[in-house]
mmCIF file of C-alpha atoms in Angstrom:
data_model
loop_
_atom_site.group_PDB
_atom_site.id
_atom_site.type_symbol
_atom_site.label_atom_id
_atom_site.label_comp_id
_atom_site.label_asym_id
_atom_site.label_seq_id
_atom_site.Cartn_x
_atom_site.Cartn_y
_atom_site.Cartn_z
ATOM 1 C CA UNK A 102 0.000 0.000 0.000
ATOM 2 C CA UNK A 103 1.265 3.639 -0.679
ATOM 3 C CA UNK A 104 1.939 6.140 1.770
ATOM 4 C CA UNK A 105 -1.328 8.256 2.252
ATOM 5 C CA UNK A 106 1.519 11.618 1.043
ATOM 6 C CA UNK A 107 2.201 9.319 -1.946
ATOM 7 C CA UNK A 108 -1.495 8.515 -2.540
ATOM 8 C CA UNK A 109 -2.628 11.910 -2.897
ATOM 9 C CA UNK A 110 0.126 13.085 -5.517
ATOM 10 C CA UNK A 111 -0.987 10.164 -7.594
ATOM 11 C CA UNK A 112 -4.184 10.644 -7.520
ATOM 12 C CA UNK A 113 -4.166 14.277 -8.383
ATOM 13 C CA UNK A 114 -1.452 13.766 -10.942
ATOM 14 C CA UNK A 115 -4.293 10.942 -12.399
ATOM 15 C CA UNK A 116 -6.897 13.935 -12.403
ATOM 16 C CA UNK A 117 -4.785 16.458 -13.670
ATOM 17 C CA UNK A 118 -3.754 14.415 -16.656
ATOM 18 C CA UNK A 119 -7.239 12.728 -17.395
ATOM 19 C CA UNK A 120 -9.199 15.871 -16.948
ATOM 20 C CA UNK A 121 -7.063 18.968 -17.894
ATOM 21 C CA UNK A 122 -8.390 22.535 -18.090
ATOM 22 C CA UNK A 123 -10.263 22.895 -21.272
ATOM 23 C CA UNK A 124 -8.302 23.840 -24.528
ATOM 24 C CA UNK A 125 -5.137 24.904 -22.760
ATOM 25 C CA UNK A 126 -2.975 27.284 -24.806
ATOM 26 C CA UNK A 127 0.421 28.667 -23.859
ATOM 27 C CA UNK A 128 1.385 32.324 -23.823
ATOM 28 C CA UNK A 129 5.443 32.442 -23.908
ATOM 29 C CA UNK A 130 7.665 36.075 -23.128
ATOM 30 C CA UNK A 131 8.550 37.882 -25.987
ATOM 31 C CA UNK A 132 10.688 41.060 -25.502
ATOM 32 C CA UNK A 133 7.918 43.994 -26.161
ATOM 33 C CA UNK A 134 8.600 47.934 -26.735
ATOM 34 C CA UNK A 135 6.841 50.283 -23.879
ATOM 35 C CA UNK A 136 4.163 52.550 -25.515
ATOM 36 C CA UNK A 137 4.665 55.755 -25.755
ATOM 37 C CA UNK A 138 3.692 58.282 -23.060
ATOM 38 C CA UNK A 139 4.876 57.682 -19.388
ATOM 39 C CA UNK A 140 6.036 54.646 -18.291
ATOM 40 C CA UNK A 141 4.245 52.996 -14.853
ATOM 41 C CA UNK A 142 7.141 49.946 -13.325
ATOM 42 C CA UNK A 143 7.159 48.293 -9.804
ATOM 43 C CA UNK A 144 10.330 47.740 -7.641
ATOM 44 C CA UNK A 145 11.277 43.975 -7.713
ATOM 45 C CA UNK A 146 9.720 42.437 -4.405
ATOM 46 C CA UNK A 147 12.025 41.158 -1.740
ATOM 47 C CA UNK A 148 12.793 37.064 -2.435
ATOM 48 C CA UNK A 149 10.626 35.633 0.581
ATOM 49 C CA UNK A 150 11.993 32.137 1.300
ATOM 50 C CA UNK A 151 9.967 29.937 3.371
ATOM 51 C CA UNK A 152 10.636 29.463 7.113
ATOM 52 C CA UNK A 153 11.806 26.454 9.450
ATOM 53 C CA UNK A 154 9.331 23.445 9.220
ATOM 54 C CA UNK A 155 7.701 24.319 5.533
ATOM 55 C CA UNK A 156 6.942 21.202 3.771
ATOM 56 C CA UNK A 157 9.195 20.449 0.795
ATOM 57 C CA UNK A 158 7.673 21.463 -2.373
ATOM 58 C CA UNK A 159 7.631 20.192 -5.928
ATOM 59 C CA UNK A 160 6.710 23.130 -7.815
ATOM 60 C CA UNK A 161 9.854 22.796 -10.541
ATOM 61 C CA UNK A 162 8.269 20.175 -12.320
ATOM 62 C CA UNK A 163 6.096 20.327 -15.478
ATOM 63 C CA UNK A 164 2.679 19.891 -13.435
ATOM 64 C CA UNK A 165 3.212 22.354 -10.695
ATOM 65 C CA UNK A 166 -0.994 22.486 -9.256
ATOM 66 C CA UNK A 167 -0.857 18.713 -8.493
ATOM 67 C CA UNK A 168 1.467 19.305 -5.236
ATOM 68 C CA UNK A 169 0.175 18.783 -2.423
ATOM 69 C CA UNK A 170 2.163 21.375 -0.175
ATOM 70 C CA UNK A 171 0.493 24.088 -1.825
ATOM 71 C CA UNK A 172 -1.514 26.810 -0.965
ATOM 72 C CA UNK A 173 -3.586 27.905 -4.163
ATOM 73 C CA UNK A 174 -5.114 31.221 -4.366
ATOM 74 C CA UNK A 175 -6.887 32.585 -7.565
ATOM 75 C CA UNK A 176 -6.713 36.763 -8.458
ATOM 76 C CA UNK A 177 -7.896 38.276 -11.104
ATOM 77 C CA UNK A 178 -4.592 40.681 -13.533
ATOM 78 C CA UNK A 179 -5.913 43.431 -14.964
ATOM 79 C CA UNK A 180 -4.371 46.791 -15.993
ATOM 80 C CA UNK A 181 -6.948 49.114 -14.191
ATOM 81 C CA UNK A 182 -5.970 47.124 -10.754
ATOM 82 C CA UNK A 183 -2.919 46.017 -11.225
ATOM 83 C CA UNK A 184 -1.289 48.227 -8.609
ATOM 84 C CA UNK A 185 -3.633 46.828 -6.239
ATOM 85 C CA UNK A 186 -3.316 43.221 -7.043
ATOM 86 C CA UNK A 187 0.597 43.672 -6.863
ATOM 87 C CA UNK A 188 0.500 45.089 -3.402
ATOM 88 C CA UNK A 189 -2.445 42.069 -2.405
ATOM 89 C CA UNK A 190 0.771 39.190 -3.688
ATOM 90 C CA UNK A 191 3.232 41.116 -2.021
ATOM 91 C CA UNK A 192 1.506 40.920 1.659
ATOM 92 C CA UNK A 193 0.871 37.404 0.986
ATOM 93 C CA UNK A 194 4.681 36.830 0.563
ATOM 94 C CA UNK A 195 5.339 38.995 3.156
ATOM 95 C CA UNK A 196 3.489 37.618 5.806
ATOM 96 C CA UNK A 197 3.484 33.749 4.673
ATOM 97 C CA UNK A 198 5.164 31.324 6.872
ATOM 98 C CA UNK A 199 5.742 29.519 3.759
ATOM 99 C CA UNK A 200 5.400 31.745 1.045
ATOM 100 C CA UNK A 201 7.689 29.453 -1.432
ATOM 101 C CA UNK A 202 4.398 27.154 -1.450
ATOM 102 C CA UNK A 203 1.780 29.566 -2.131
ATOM 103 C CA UNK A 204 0.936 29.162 -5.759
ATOM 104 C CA UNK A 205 -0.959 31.768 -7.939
ATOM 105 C CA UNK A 206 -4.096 31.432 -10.184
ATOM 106 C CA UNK A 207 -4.088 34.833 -12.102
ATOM 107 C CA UNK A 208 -6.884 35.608 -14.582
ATOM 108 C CA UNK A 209 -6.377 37.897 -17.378
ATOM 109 C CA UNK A 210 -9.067 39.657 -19.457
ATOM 110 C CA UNK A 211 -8.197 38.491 -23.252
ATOM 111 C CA UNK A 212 -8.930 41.870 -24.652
ATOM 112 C CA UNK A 213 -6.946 43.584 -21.299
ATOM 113 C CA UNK A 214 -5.502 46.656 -22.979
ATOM 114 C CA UNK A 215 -1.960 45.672 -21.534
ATOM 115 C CA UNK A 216 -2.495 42.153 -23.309
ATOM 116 C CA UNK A 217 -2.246 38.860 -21.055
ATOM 117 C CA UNK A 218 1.042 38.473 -22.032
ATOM 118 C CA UNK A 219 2.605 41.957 -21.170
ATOM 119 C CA UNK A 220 1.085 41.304 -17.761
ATOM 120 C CA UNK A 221 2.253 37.618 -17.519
ATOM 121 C CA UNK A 222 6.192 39.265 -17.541
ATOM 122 C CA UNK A 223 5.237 42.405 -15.738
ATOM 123 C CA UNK A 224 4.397 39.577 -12.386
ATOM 124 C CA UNK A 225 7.356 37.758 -13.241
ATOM 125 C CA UNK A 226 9.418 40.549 -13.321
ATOM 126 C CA UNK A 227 8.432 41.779 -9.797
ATOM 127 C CA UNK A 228 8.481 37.971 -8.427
ATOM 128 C CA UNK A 229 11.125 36.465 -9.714
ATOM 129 C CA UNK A 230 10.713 33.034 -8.226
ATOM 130 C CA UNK A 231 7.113 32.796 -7.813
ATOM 131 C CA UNK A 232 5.117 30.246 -8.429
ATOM 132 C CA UNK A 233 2.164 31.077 -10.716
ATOM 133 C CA UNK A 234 0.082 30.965 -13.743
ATOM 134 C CA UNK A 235 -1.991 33.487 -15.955
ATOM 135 C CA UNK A 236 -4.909 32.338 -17.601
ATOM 136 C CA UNK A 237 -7.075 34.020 -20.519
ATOM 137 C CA UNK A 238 -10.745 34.545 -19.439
ATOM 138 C CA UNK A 239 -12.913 34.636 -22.734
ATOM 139 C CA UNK A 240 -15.383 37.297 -21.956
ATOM 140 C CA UNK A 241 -17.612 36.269 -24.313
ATOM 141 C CA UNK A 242 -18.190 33.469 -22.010
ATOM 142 C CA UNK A 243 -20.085 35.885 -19.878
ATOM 143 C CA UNK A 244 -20.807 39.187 -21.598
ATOM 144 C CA UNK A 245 -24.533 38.142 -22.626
ATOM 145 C CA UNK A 246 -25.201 36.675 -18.929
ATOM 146 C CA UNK A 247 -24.193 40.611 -17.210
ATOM 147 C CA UNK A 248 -27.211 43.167 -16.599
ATOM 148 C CA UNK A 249 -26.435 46.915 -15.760
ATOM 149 C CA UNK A 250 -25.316 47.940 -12.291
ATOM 150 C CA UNK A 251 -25.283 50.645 -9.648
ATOM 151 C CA UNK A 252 -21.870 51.701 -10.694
ATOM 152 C CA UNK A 253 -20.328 50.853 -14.299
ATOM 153 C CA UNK A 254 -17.156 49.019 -12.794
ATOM 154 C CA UNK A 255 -19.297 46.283 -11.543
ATOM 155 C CA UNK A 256 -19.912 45.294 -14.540
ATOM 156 C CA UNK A 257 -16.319 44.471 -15.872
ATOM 157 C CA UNK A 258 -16.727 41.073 -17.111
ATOM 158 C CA UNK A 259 -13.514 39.816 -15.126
ATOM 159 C CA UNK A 260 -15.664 40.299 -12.064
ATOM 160 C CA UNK A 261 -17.660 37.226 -12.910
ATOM 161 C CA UNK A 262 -14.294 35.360 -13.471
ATOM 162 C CA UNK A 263 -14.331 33.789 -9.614
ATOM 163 C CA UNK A 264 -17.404 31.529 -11.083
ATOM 164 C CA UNK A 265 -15.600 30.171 -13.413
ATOM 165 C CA UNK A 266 -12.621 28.891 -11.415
ATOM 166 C CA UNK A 267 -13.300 25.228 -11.459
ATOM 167 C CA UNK A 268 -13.672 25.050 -15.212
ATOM 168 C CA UNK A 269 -9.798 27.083 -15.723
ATOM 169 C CA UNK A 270 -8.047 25.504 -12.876
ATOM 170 C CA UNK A 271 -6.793 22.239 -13.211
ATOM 171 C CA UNK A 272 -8.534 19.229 -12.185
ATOM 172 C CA UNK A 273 -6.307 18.399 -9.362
ATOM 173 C CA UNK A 274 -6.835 21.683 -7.708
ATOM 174 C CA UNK A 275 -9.365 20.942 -5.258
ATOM 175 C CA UNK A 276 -9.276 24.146 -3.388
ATOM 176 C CA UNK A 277 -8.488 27.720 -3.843
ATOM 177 C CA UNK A 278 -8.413 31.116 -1.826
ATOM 178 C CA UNK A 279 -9.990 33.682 -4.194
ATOM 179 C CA UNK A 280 -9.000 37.150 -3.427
ATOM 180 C CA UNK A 281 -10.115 40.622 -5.022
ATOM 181 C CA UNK A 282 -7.083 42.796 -5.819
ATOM 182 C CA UNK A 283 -7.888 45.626 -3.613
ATOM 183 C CA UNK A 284 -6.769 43.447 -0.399
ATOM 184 C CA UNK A 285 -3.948 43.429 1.448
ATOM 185 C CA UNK A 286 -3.078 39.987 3.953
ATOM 186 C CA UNK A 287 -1.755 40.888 7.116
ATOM 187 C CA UNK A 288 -1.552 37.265 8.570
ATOM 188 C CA UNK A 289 0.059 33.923 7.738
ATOM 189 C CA UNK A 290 -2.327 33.019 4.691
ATOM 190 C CA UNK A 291 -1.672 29.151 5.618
ATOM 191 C CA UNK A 292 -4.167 29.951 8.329
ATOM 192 C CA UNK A 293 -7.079 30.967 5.786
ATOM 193 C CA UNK A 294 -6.073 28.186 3.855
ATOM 194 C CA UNK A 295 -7.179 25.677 6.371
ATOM 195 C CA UNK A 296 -10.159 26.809 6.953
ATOM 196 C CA UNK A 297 -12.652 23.431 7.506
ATOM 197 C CA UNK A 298 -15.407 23.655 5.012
ATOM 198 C CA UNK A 299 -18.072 20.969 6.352
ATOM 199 C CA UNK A 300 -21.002 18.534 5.097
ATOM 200 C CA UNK A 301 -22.536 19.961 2.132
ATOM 201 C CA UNK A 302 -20.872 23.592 1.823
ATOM 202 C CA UNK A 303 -19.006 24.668 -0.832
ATOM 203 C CA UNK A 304 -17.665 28.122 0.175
ATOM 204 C CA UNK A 305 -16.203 29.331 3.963
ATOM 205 C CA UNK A 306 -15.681 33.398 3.947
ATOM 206 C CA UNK A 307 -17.054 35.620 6.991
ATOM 207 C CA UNK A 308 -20.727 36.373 6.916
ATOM 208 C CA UNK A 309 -22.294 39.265 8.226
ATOM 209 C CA UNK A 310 -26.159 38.431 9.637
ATOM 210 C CA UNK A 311 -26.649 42.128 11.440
ATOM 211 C CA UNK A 312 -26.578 43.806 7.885
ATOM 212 C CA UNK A 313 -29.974 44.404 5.913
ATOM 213 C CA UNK A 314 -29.908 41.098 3.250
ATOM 214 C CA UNK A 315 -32.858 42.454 2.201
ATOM 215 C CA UNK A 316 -31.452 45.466 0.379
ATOM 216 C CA UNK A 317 -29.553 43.409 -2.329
ATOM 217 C CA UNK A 318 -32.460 42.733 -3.805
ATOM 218 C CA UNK A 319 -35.022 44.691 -5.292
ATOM 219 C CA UNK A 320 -39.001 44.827 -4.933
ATOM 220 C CA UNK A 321 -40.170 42.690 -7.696
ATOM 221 C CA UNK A 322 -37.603 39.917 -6.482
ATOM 222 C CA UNK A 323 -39.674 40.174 -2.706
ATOM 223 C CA UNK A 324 -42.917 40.277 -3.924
ATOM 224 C CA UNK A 325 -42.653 36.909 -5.945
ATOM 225 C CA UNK A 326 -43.569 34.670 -3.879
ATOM 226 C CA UNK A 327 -41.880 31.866 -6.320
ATOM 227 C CA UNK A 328 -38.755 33.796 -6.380
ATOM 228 C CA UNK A 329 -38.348 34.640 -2.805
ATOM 229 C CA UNK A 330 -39.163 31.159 -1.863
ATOM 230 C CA UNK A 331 -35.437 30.216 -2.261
ATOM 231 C CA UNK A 332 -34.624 31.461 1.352
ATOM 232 C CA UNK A 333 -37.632 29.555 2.707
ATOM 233 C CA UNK A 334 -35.483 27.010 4.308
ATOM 234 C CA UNK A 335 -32.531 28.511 4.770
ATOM 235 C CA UNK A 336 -31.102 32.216 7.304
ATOM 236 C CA UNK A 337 -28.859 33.905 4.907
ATOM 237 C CA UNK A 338 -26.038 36.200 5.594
ATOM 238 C CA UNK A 339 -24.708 38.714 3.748
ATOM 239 C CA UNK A 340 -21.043 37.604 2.771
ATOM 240 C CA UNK A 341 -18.192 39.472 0.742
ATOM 241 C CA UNK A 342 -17.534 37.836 -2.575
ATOM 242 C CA UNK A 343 -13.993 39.119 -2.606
ATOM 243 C CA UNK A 344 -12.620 36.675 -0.131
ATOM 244 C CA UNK A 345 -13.686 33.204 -0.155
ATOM 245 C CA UNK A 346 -12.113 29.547 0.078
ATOM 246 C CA UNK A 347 -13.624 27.479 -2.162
ATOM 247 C CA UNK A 348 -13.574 23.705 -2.141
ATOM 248 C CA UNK A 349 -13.924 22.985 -5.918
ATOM 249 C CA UNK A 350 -14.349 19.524 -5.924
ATOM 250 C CA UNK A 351 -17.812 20.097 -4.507
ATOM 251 C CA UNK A 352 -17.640 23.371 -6.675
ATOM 252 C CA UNK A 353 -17.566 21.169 -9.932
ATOM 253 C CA UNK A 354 -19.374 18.306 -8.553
ATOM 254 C CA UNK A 355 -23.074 20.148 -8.110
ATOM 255 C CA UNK A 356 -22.048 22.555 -11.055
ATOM 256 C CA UNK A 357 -22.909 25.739 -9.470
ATOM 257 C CA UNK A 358 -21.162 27.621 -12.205
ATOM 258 C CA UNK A 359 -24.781 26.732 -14.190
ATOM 259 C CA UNK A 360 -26.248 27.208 -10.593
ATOM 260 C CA UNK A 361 -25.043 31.190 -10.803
ATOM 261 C CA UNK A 362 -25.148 31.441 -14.441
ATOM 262 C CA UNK A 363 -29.166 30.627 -14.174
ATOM 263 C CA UNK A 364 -29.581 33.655 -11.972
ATOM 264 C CA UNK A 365 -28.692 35.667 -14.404
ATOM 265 C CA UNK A 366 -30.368 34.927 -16.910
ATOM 266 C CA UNK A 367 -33.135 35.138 -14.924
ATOM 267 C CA UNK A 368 -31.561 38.977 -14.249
ATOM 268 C CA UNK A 369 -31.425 39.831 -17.722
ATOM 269 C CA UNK A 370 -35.409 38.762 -18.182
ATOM 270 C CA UNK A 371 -36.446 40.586 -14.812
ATOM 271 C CA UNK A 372 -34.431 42.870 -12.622
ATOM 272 C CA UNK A 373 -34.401 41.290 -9.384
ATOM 273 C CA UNK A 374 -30.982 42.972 -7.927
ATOM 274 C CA UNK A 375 -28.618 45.892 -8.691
ATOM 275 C CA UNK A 376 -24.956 45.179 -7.363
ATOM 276 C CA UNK A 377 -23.261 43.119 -10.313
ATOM 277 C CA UNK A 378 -21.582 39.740 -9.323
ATOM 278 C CA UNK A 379 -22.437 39.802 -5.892
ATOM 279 C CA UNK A 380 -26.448 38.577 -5.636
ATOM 280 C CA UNK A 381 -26.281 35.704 -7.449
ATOM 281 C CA UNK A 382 -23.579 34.190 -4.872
ATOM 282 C CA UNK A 383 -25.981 35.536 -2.431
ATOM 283 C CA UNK A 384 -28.913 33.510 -3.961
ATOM 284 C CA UNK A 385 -27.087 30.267 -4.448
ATOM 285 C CA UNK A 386 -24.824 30.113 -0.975
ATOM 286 C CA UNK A 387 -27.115 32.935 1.436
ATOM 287 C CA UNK A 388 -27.398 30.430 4.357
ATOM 288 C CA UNK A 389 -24.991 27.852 3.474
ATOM 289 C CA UNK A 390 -21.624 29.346 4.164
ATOM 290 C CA UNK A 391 -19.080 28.130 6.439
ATOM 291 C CA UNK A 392 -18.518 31.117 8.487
ATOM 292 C CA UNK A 393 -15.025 32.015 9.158
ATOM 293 C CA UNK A 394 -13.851 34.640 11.534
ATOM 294 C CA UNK A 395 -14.554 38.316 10.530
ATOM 295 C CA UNK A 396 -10.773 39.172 10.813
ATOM 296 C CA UNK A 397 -10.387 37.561 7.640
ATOM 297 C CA UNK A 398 -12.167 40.331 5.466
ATOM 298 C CA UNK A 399 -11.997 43.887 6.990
ATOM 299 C CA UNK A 400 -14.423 45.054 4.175
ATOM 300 C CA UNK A 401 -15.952 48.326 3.022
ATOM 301 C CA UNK A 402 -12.679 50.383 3.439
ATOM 302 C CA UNK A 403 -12.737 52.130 -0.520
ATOM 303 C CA UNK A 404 -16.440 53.647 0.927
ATOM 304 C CA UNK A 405 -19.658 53.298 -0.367
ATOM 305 C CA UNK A 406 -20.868 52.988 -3.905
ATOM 306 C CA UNK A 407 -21.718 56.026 -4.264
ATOM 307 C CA UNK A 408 -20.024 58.595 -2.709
ATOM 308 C CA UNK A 409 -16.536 56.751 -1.431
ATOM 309 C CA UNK A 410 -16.157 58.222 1.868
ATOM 310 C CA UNK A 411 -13.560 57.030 4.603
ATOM 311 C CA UNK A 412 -14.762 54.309 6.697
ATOM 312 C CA UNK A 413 -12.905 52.614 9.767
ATOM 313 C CA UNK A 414 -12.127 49.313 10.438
ATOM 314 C CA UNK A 415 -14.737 46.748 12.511
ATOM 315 C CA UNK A 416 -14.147 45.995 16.068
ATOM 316 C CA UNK A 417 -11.604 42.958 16.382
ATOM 317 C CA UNK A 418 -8.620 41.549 15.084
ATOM 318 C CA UNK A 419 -7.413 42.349 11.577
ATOM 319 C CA UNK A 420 -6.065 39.624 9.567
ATOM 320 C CA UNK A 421 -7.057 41.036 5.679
ATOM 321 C CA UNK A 422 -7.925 44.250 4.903
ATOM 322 C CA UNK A 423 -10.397 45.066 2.095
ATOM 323 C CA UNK A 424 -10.936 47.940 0.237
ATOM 324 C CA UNK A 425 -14.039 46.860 -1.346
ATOM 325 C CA UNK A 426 -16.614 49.747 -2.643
ATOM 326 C CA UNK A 427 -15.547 53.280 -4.674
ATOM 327 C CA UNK A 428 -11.908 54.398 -3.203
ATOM 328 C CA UNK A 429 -9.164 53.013 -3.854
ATOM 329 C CA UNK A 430 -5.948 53.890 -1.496
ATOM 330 C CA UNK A 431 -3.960 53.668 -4.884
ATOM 331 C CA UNK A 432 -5.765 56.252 -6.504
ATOM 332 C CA UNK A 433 -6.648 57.949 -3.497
ATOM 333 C CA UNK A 434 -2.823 58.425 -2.143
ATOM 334 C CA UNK A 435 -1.923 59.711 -5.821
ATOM 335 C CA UNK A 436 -4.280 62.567 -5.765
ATOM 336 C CA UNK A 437 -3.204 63.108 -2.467
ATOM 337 C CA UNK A 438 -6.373 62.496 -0.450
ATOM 338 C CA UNK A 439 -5.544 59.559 1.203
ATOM 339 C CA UNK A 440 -8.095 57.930 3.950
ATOM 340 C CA UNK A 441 -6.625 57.373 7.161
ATOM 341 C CA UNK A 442 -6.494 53.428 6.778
ATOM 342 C CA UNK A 443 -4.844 53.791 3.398
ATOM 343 C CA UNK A 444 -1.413 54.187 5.385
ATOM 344 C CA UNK A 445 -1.799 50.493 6.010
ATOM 345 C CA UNK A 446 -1.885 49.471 2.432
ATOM 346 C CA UNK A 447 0.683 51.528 1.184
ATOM 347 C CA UNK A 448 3.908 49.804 2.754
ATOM 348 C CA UNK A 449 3.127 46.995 0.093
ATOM 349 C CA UNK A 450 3.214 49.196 -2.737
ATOM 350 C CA UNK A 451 5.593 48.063 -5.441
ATOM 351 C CA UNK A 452 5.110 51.182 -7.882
ATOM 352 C CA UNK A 453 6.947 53.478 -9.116
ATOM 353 C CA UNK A 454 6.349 56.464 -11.742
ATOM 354 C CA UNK A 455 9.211 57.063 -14.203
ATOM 355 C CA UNK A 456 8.079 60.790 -15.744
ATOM 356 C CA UNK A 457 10.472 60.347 -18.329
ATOM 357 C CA UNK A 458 9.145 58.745 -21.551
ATOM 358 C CA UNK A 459 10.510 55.080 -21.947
ATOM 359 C CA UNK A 460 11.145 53.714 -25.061
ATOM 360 C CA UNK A 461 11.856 50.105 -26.468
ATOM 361 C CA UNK A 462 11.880 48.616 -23.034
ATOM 362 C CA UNK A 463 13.165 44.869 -23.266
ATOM 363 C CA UNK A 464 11.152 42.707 -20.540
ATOM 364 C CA UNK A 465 14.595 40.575 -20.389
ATOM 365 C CA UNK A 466 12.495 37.162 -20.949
ATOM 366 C CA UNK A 467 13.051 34.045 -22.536
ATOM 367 C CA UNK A 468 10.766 33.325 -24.868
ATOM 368 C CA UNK A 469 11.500 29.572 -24.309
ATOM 369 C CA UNK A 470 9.727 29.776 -20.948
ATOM 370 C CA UNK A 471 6.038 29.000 -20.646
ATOM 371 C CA UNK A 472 4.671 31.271 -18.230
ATOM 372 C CA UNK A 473 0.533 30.930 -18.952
ATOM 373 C CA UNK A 474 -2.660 28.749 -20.328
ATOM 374 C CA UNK A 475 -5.412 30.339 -22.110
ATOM 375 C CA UNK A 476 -8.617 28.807 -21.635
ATOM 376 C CA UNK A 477 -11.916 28.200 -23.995
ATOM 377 C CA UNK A 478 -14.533 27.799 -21.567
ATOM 378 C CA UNK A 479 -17.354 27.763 -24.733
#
């Protein structure tokens, strides 16, 4: 009989070559020329190595997601956030116990205006050794499925990326922390990462049951009695969408990317919310999350929707801070009008502005390395 260590790597190498991602494509580093006009770089991150006791990972071969040792989180690379979602991998680093075994699912819009690839090298040119992946999200996969919103950013069709997780990760990737960009982790991740998700649940993330539920939705959702039937058996929460562990095995095995995806069409027939990605998580998993502790997503700090004011953070430990909703401290410390809480984001700040004009900039790159997948999720 095999070791039970020995018996897991098998097995997920078995499901990772049996059912790989579908159509998988690779992107490869070409040098590229800067565009004209000023040219936006990042300092090269510190090389975290992992600490004493960090199990010994495998991560050079060919096959990388099928390790066991690692911790997978998912993150969506785009060039209106990128700032953000380089300061979010930094803290992660930073504050990992083993950050040599956290491995990176990044999802690129294919139509980004940066191109996948030009952000594929930017990462690896600020993380030298880390472990990660970019993968093209068609958009067309979910353009026709998105209905307006209170503000226009919610509808970015890379915000609907998170449901499509287990169709672009590999099979053997049974879980995944997915993270919004505008976060910063100020805690060992590993500790998120083992988060038990029990009996039938799918997701864990912290849930919020003092806040009004009954605002995401509108009227004509309330007063259908067929429609408003699917909390009849369960309490729902609110919960954040922008930090959740997600066992994907379950994820895949009840389909709930169809589960989500049927919620909106119903949302494009009859308006029954107004906040973008967010209900239909809310009408699928309201009531059946695994409730983690509320240190894990210090939400709200960007403001509200509408007019971005400063908020402060919740009573209680802080182990991730979120600035979910208008502000962002990025934009916010550039025009010089910086929340108080911003401070704590901007210590993981990799950017720099060059005002000079850069021209023919030379990534450096290999072109012989395979650094992405595309996906065709048709």
């Amino acid at each position: 009989m095999l070791p039970l260590r020995l018996s897991a790597v098998v097995s997920s190498l078995i499901l990772c070559f049996l059912f790989p991602p579908l159509l998988c494509l690779g992107i490869r580093s070409f040098p590229t020329t800067a565009d004209d006009g000023a040219f936006f770089h990042y300092s090269e991150a510190p090389e975290y190595r992992n600490g004493a006791g960090c199990p010994v990972s495998s991560t050079r071969v060919s096959l990388p997601s099928w390790d066991p040792s690692l911790v997978h989180i998912a993150m969506t690379l785009d060039s209106g956030y990128l700032r953000g979602s380089i300061a979010a991998v930094n803290s992660v680093l930073r504050h990992s116990s083993c950050p040599e075994n956290v491995f990176f699912h990044f999802i690129a819009a294919e139509f980004d205006p940066a191109s996948p690839r030009v952000l594929t090298r930017l990462v690896g040119s600020i993380f030298p050794s880390l472990n990660f992946k970019v993968y093209i999200f068609r958009e067309d996969t979910v353009i026709n499925l998105i209905s307006s919103s209170i503000r226009q950013a919610l509808e970015n069709p890379l915000n609907y990326a998170r449901n499509y997780l287990g169709d672009m990760l590999d099979a053997c990737v049974s879980r995944v922390i997915y993270l919004d960009s505008d976060v910063v982790v100020v805690d060992d991740v590993g500790k998120l990462w083992r988060a038990p998700i029990t009996r039938e649940r799918v997701i864990a993330a912290p849930e919020y049951c003092h806040a009004n539920f009954t605002k995401y939705f509108t009227d004509e959702f309330w007063n259908d009695p067929l429609l408003s039937r699917v909390f009849s058996t369960r309490k729902p929460c609110y919960f954040n969408t922008g930090v959740m562990v997600m066992d994907l095995a379950k994820w895949r095995e009840g389909n709930y990317r169809r589960k989500i995806e049927n919620w909106m069409e119903l949302q494009r027939k009859k308006r029954i919310y107004e906040l973008g990605s967010l209900p239909p998580f809310l009408l699928v998993f309201g009531g059946n999350v695994e409730a983690i502790d509320h240190r894990w997503n210090q939400h709200g700090l960007g403001g509200d929707n509408l007019n971005g004011v400063c908020r402060s953070l919740h009573p209680g430990p802080v182990s991730l801070l979120h600035w979910s909703g208008k502000g962002k401290p990025w934009v916010r410390l550039d025009e010089k009008k910086p929340c108080p809480l911003d401070s704590l984001w901007e210590p993981y700040d990799l950017y720099k502005q060059v005002k000079d004009r850069v021209r023919d900039q030379n990534w450096g790159f290999s072109s012989s390395i395979l650094v992405g997948y595309a996906h065709d999720l048709l």
